[in-house]
Amino acid sequence: MLLSVVIPCYNEEENIRLFYKTIVQVFGPMMKNTELVFVNDGSTDGTMEHLHKLHNKTPYKMKVVGFSRNFGKEAALLAGLRNASGDFVAIIDADLQQRPEYILQMLEILNEHPEYDAVAAYQDKRKEGRVLTFFKDCFYKIIDKVTDVEMVRAASDFRLLRRNVVDAICNLPEKCRFSKGIFSWVGFNTYYMPYVVEERMYGTTKWSFWKLFAYAIDGIVAFSTTPLVVASFIGLLLCVVSVVLMFVIVIKTLIWGDPVAGYPTIVSLLLLTSGIQLLCTGIIGQYLAKNYTETKNRPVYVVKDLLDSSKK
Ligand code: UDP
Ligand code: MG
């Protein structure tokens, strides 16, 4: 049995060594059956040098995939899954917000319950601000309504997957990778395990509010065409309203013959309709943009360095 642990790293120079020390200590004899797959997502600090040094001296199985630039966490996850050769593959952050002890618990669950193919950890109590929690709740409510795939609230990328799940994920050809959706889309039996998130060891989070917002839009566009249906529906509704209004105005003018009055109505309607038109064009544009990215067929990431301790 081989367990691969995928660790995406972006500017984590202070955390790498500590993460390695912690996992070696926690896993103990299990390290003999473990392969560490670090993905350096185009860090601009000393992350790659730290990984190089670690790779040179580690007695354990370790791979390092280095990107040519920052391609984002989703790309890093895909590279990690593609390079992992284990029968089980775990995904964990490099900042020790997720304790490696939980991976052993997840492994126990999969060993005891052959009917499960994956274990996903979810945060029991979220340590986030109220505003962020509110927006995240809104996002999950919307995505739940507009997509067929079920995305469990608060379930993170912190997971353990069996080989069949990993293969299914790697075989998806899409370039816009929204992992949360992909994990649900591939199906399989997932066990949801609560966990407590720790404070980040060093450095800062890479997710700003706007980055999260763009990520949420990406997720909705990648997994649902409902916004397009809504846009068409709004268009249809407006057509009906305009025809009715047209009749009312013509009849009113014929009876009272006052062509000047009604300026505010015209301006309001003009603003409303042009606003809705722009919104709907924007929605269509989002899908067009996704289509454009997919048809260009560029790789999700470009690898610059590939280190493998078994080939030393
Ligand atoms: N990460 C990455 N590429 C990015 C952003 C983040 O590989 O473009 C990694 C990061 O190094 C960390 C994990 O993804 O190991 C989670 O990132 P972070 O801690 O910033 O997210 P948060 O825990 O705040 O959700
Ligand atoms: Mg973190």
Coordinates of C-alpha atoms and ligand atoms in Angstrom, one line a residue:
M1 CA 0.0 0.0 0.0
L2 CA 1.4 3.4 -1.0
L3 CA -0.1 6.7 0.3
S4 CA 0.7 9.9 -1.7
V5 CA 0.4 13.3 0.0
V6 CA -0.1 16.2 -2.4
I7 CA 1.0 19.6 -1.0
P8 CA 0.4 22.7 -3.2
C9 CA 2.9 25.5 -2.2
Y10 CA 2.8 29.1 -3.2
N11 CA 5.3 31.3 -1.3
E12 CA 5.5 29.0 1.7
E13 CA 9.2 29.2 2.4
E14 CA 8.8 29.4 6.2
N15 CA 6.3 26.5 6.3
I16 CA 8.0 23.9 4.1
R17 CA 10.6 22.6 6.6
L18 CA 8.1 22.7 9.5
F19 CA 5.5 20.9 7.4
Y20 CA 8.0 18.2 6.5
K21 CA 9.2 17.8 10.2
T22 CA 5.6 17.6 11.4
I23 CA 4.4 15.0 8.9
V24 CA 7.5 12.8 9.5
Q25 CA 6.9 13.0 13.2
V26 CA 3.2 12.3 13.0
F27 CA 3.4 9.6 10.4
G28 CA 6.3 7.8 12.1
P29 CA 6.8 4.3 10.6
M30 CA 4.0 5.0 8.1
M31 CA 6.5 7.3 6.2
K32 CA 8.0 4.1 4.6
N33 CA 4.7 3.7 2.7
T34 CA 4.3 7.4 2.0
E35 CA 5.2 9.5 -1.0
L36 CA 5.3 13.3 -0.6
V37 CA 4.3 15.2 -3.8
F38 CA 5.1 18.9 -3.4
V39 CA 3.9 21.3 -6.1
N40 CA 5.7 24.6 -6.2
D41 CA 3.1 26.9 -7.9
G42 CA 5.6 29.5 -9.2
S43 CA 6.6 30.8 -5.8
T44 CA 8.6 34.0 -5.9
D45 CA 10.3 33.4 -2.5
G46 CA 12.7 30.7 -1.5
T47 CA 10.1 27.8 -1.6
M48 CA 11.9 26.0 -4.5
E49 CA 15.3 26.2 -2.8
H50 CA 13.9 24.8 0.3
L51 CA 12.2 22.0 -1.6
H52 CA 15.5 21.3 -3.5
K53 CA 17.4 20.9 -0.3
L54 CA 14.7 18.8 1.3
H55 CA 14.6 16.5 -1.8
N56 CA 18.4 16.1 -1.7
K57 CA 18.5 14.9 1.9
T58 CA 15.2 13.1 2.5
P59 CA 15.4 9.3 3.0
Y60 CA 11.7 9.1 2.0
K61 CA 9.9 9.0 -1.3
M62 CA 9.5 12.6 -2.5
K63 CA 8.6 14.3 -5.7
V64 CA 8.7 18.0 -6.4
V65 CA 6.8 19.5 -9.4
G66 CA 7.9 23.1 -10.1
F67 CA 5.7 25.3 -12.3
S68 CA 7.1 28.0 -14.6
R69 CA 4.9 30.6 -13.0
N70 CA 1.9 30.9 -10.6
F71 CA -1.0 28.9 -12.2
G72 CA -3.2 28.9 -9.1
K73 CA -4.1 26.2 -6.5
E74 CA -6.4 24.3 -8.9
A75 CA -3.6 23.8 -11.4
A76 CA -1.3 22.8 -8.5
L77 CA -3.8 20.2 -7.3
L78 CA -4.1 18.7 -10.7
A79 CA -0.3 18.4 -11.1
G80 CA -0.1 16.8 -7.7
L81 CA -2.8 14.2 -8.5
R82 CA -1.2 13.4 -11.9
N83 CA 2.2 12.9 -10.3
A84 CA 1.0 10.9 -7.3
S85 CA 1.5 7.1 -7.7
G86 CA -0.2 6.0 -4.5
D87 CA -3.2 3.7 -4.0
F88 CA -4.5 6.5 -1.8
V89 CA -3.9 10.2 -2.4
A90 CA -4.3 12.9 0.2
I91 CA -4.4 16.6 -0.4
I92 CA -3.3 19.0 2.3
D93 CA -2.2 22.6 2.5
A94 CA 1.4 23.5 3.3
D95 CA 0.6 26.0 6.0
L96 CA -0.3 23.4 8.7
Q97 CA -3.8 24.8 9.0
Q98 CA -4.8 21.2 8.5
R99 CA -3.0 18.8 10.8
P100 CA -1.5 15.7 9.2
E101 CA -3.0 13.6 12.0
Y102 CA -6.3 13.8 10.2
I103 CA -4.8 12.0 7.1
L104 CA -4.2 9.0 9.3
Q105 CA -7.8 9.1 10.6
M106 CA -9.1 9.4 7.0
L107 CA -6.9 6.4 6.0
E108 CA -8.4 4.4 8.9
I109 CA -11.9 5.3 7.7
L110 CA -11.2 4.0 4.2
N111 CA -9.5 0.9 5.5
E112 CA -12.5 0.1 7.7
H113 CA -15.2 1.0 5.2
P114 CA -14.5 -0.4 1.8
E115 CA -17.8 1.1 0.6
Y116 CA -16.3 4.6 0.8
D117 CA -14.0 5.8 -2.0
A118 CA -13.1 9.2 -0.5
V119 CA -13.0 11.1 2.8
A120 CA -13.5 14.9 2.7
A121 CA -12.8 16.9 5.8
Y122 CA -15.2 19.8 6.6
Q123 CA -14.8 22.5 9.1
D124 CA -17.0 22.0 12.1
K125 CA -16.7 25.6 13.3
R126 CA -15.5 28.1 10.8
K127 CA -13.0 30.6 12.0
E128 CA -13.9 33.4 9.6
G129 CA -15.4 36.8 9.7
R130 CA -19.2 37.3 9.6
V131 CA -19.1 39.0 6.2
L132 CA -17.1 36.2 4.6
T133 CA -19.3 33.6 6.1
F134 CA -22.4 35.4 4.8
F135 CA -21.0 35.5 1.2
K136 CA -19.9 31.9 1.4
D137 CA -23.4 30.9 2.6
C138 CA -24.9 32.8 -0.3
F139 CA -22.6 31.1 -2.8
Y140 CA -23.5 27.6 -1.5
K141 CA -27.2 28.4 -1.6
I142 CA -26.9 29.7 -5.2
I143 CA -24.7 26.8 -6.4
D144 CA -27.0 24.3 -4.7
K145 CA -30.0 25.7 -6.6
V146 CA -28.4 26.1 -10.0
T147 CA -26.3 22.9 -10.4
D148 CA -27.0 19.2 -10.4
V149 CA -23.9 18.4 -8.4
E150 CA -24.1 18.5 -4.6
M151 CA -21.4 20.6 -3.0
V152 CA -21.3 20.1 0.7
R153 CA -21.0 23.4 2.6
A154 CA -17.6 23.8 4.3
A155 CA -16.1 20.7 2.8
S156 CA -12.6 21.6 1.7
D157 CA -9.9 20.3 -0.6
F158 CA -8.5 18.5 2.4
R159 CA -9.3 15.0 1.3
L160 CA -8.2 11.4 0.9
L161 CA -9.0 9.7 -2.3
R162 CA -8.8 6.1 -3.5
R163 CA -6.9 5.5 -6.8
N164 CA -10.2 5.1 -8.8
V165 CA -11.3 8.6 -7.8
V166 CA -8.0 10.1 -8.6
D167 CA -8.0 8.5 -12.1
A168 CA -11.5 9.8 -12.7
I169 CA -10.5 13.3 -11.8
C170 CA -7.3 13.2 -13.9
N171 CA -9.2 11.9 -16.9
L172 CA -11.5 15.0 -17.0
P173 CA -10.2 17.0 -20.0
E174 CA -11.5 20.4 -18.9
K175 CA -9.1 23.3 -18.5
C176 CA -11.2 25.5 -16.1
R177 CA -10.8 23.3 -13.0
F178 CA -13.1 24.1 -10.1
S179 CA -12.1 21.3 -7.8
K180 CA -15.0 21.5 -5.4
G181 CA -17.4 20.9 -8.3
I182 CA -15.1 18.2 -9.9
F183 CA -14.9 16.2 -6.6
S184 CA -18.7 16.1 -6.5
W185 CA -19.2 15.6 -10.3
V186 CA -17.1 12.4 -10.4
G187 CA -19.4 11.0 -7.8
F188 CA -18.2 8.0 -5.7
N189 CA -19.1 7.5 -2.0
T190 CA -17.7 10.2 0.1
Y191 CA -17.4 10.2 3.9
Y192 CA -17.6 13.6 5.4
M193 CA -15.3 14.0 8.5
P194 CA -15.4 17.0 10.7
Y195 CA -12.0 18.7 11.5
V196 CA -10.8 21.8 13.3
V197 CA -8.8 24.3 11.3
E198 CA -5.7 25.7 12.9
E199 CA -4.2 29.1 12.5
R200 CA -1.8 29.6 9.6
M201 CA 1.8 28.9 10.8
Y202 CA 3.7 31.6 8.8
G203 CA 2.9 33.9 5.9
T204 CA -0.6 35.1 4.9
T205 CA -3.6 33.7 3.0
K206 CA -3.4 34.0 -0.8
W207 CA -7.2 34.5 -1.1
S208 CA -8.5 38.1 -1.1
F209 CA -12.2 38.7 -1.0
W210 CA -12.2 39.6 -4.8
K211 CA -10.2 36.5 -5.6
L212 CA -12.8 34.4 -3.8
F213 CA -15.6 36.3 -5.6
A214 CA -14.1 35.6 -9.0
Y215 CA -13.6 31.9 -7.9
A216 CA -17.3 31.7 -7.0
I217 CA -18.4 33.1 -10.4
D218 CA -16.0 30.6 -12.1
G219 CA -17.6 27.7 -10.2
I220 CA -21.1 28.7 -11.1
V221 CA -20.2 29.1 -14.8
A222 CA -18.2 25.9 -14.9
F223 CA -21.0 23.8 -13.4
S224 CA -24.3 25.3 -14.5
T225 CA -26.0 26.9 -17.4
T226 CA -28.9 28.2 -15.3
P227 CA -27.7 31.9 -15.5
L228 CA -28.2 31.6 -19.3
V229 CA -31.7 30.3 -18.7
V230 CA -32.4 33.2 -16.3
A231 CA -31.1 35.7 -18.8
S232 CA -33.4 34.3 -21.5
F233 CA -36.3 34.4 -19.0
I234 CA -35.7 38.0 -18.1
G235 CA -35.5 38.9 -21.8
L236 CA -38.9 37.2 -22.4
L237 CA -40.5 38.8 -19.4
L238 CA -39.3 42.3 -20.6
C239 CA -40.7 41.6 -24.1
V240 CA -44.1 40.9 -22.6
V241 CA -44.0 43.9 -20.3
S242 CA -42.9 46.2 -23.2
V243 CA -45.7 45.0 -25.5
V244 CA -48.3 45.7 -22.8
L245 CA -46.8 49.1 -22.0
M246 CA -46.7 49.9 -25.7
F247 CA -50.5 49.3 -26.0
V248 CA -51.2 51.4 -22.8
I249 CA -49.1 54.3 -24.1
V250 CA -50.6 54.3 -27.6
I251 CA -54.2 54.1 -26.2
K252 CA -53.4 56.8 -23.7
T253 CA -52.0 59.1 -26.4
L254 CA -55.0 58.5 -28.7
I255 CA -57.5 59.3 -25.9
W256 CA -55.7 62.2 -24.2
G257 CA -53.3 63.2 -27.0
D258 CA -50.4 64.3 -24.7
P259 CA -47.1 63.2 -26.3
V260 CA -44.8 65.2 -24.0
A261 CA -45.8 63.8 -20.5
G262 CA -44.1 60.6 -19.5
Y263 CA -40.5 61.7 -19.8
P264 CA -39.5 60.1 -16.4
T265 CA -41.1 56.8 -17.5
I266 CA -39.1 56.8 -20.7
V267 CA -35.8 57.5 -19.0
S268 CA -36.4 54.9 -16.3
L269 CA -37.4 52.3 -18.8
L270 CA -34.4 53.1 -21.0
L271 CA -32.1 52.8 -18.0
L272 CA -33.7 49.6 -16.8
T273 CA -33.7 47.9 -20.1
S274 CA -30.2 48.8 -21.1
G275 CA -29.0 47.7 -17.7
I276 CA -30.7 44.3 -18.0
Q277 CA -29.4 44.0 -21.6
L278 CA -25.8 44.6 -20.4
L279 CA -26.2 42.2 -17.5
C280 CA -27.5 39.4 -19.9
T281 CA -24.7 40.1 -22.4
G282 CA -22.3 39.9 -19.5
I283 CA -23.7 36.5 -18.5
I284 CA -23.4 35.2 -22.1
G285 CA -19.9 36.7 -22.2
Q286 CA -18.9 34.6 -19.2
Y287 CA -19.8 31.4 -21.0
L288 CA -18.2 32.6 -24.2
A289 CA -15.0 33.3 -22.3
K290 CA -15.0 29.9 -20.7
N291 CA -15.6 28.3 -24.1
Y292 CA -12.7 30.4 -25.6
T293 CA -10.4 29.2 -22.8
E294 CA -11.4 25.6 -23.4
T295 CA -11.1 25.6 -27.2
K296 CA -7.6 27.2 -27.0
N297 CA -6.7 23.9 -25.4
R298 CA -3.7 25.2 -23.6
P299 CA -2.3 23.0 -20.8
V300 CA -3.5 23.8 -17.3
Y301 CA 0.1 24.4 -16.2
V302 CA 3.7 24.3 -17.5
V303 CA 6.3 22.3 -15.5
K304 CA 9.8 23.8 -15.1
D305 CA 11.4 21.4 -12.6
L306 CA 10.6 17.8 -11.8
L307 CA 12.4 16.1 -9.0
D308 CA 11.9 12.5 -8.0
S309 CA 13.8 11.1 -5.0
S310 CA 13.5 7.5 -6.3
K311 CA 15.7 8.6 -9.3
K312 CA 18.5 10.1 -7.2
Ligands
UDP1 N1 -1.7 27.9 -3.0 C1 -1.2 27.5 -4.2 N2 -1.4 28.4 -5.3 C2 -2.0 29.6 -5.1 C3 -2.6 29.9 -3.9 C4 -2.4 29.0 -2.8 O1 -0.6 26.5 -4.4 O2 -2.1 30.4 -6.1 C5 -1.5 26.9 -1.9 C6 -0.9 27.6 -0.6 O3 0.5 27.5 -0.7 C7 -1.5 26.6 0.5 C8 -2.8 26.2 -0.1 O4 -2.8 26.5 -1.5 O5 -0.7 25.5 0.7 C9 -4.0 27.0 0.6 O6 -3.7 28.4 0.4 P1 -4.1 29.5 1.6 O7 -3.5 29.0 2.9 O8 -3.6 30.8 1.1 O9 -5.6 29.4 1.6 P2 -6.6 29.5 2.9 O10 -6.1 28.4 3.8 O11 -6.5 30.8 3.4 O12 -8.0 29.1 2.3
MG2 MG -4.3 28.2 4.6

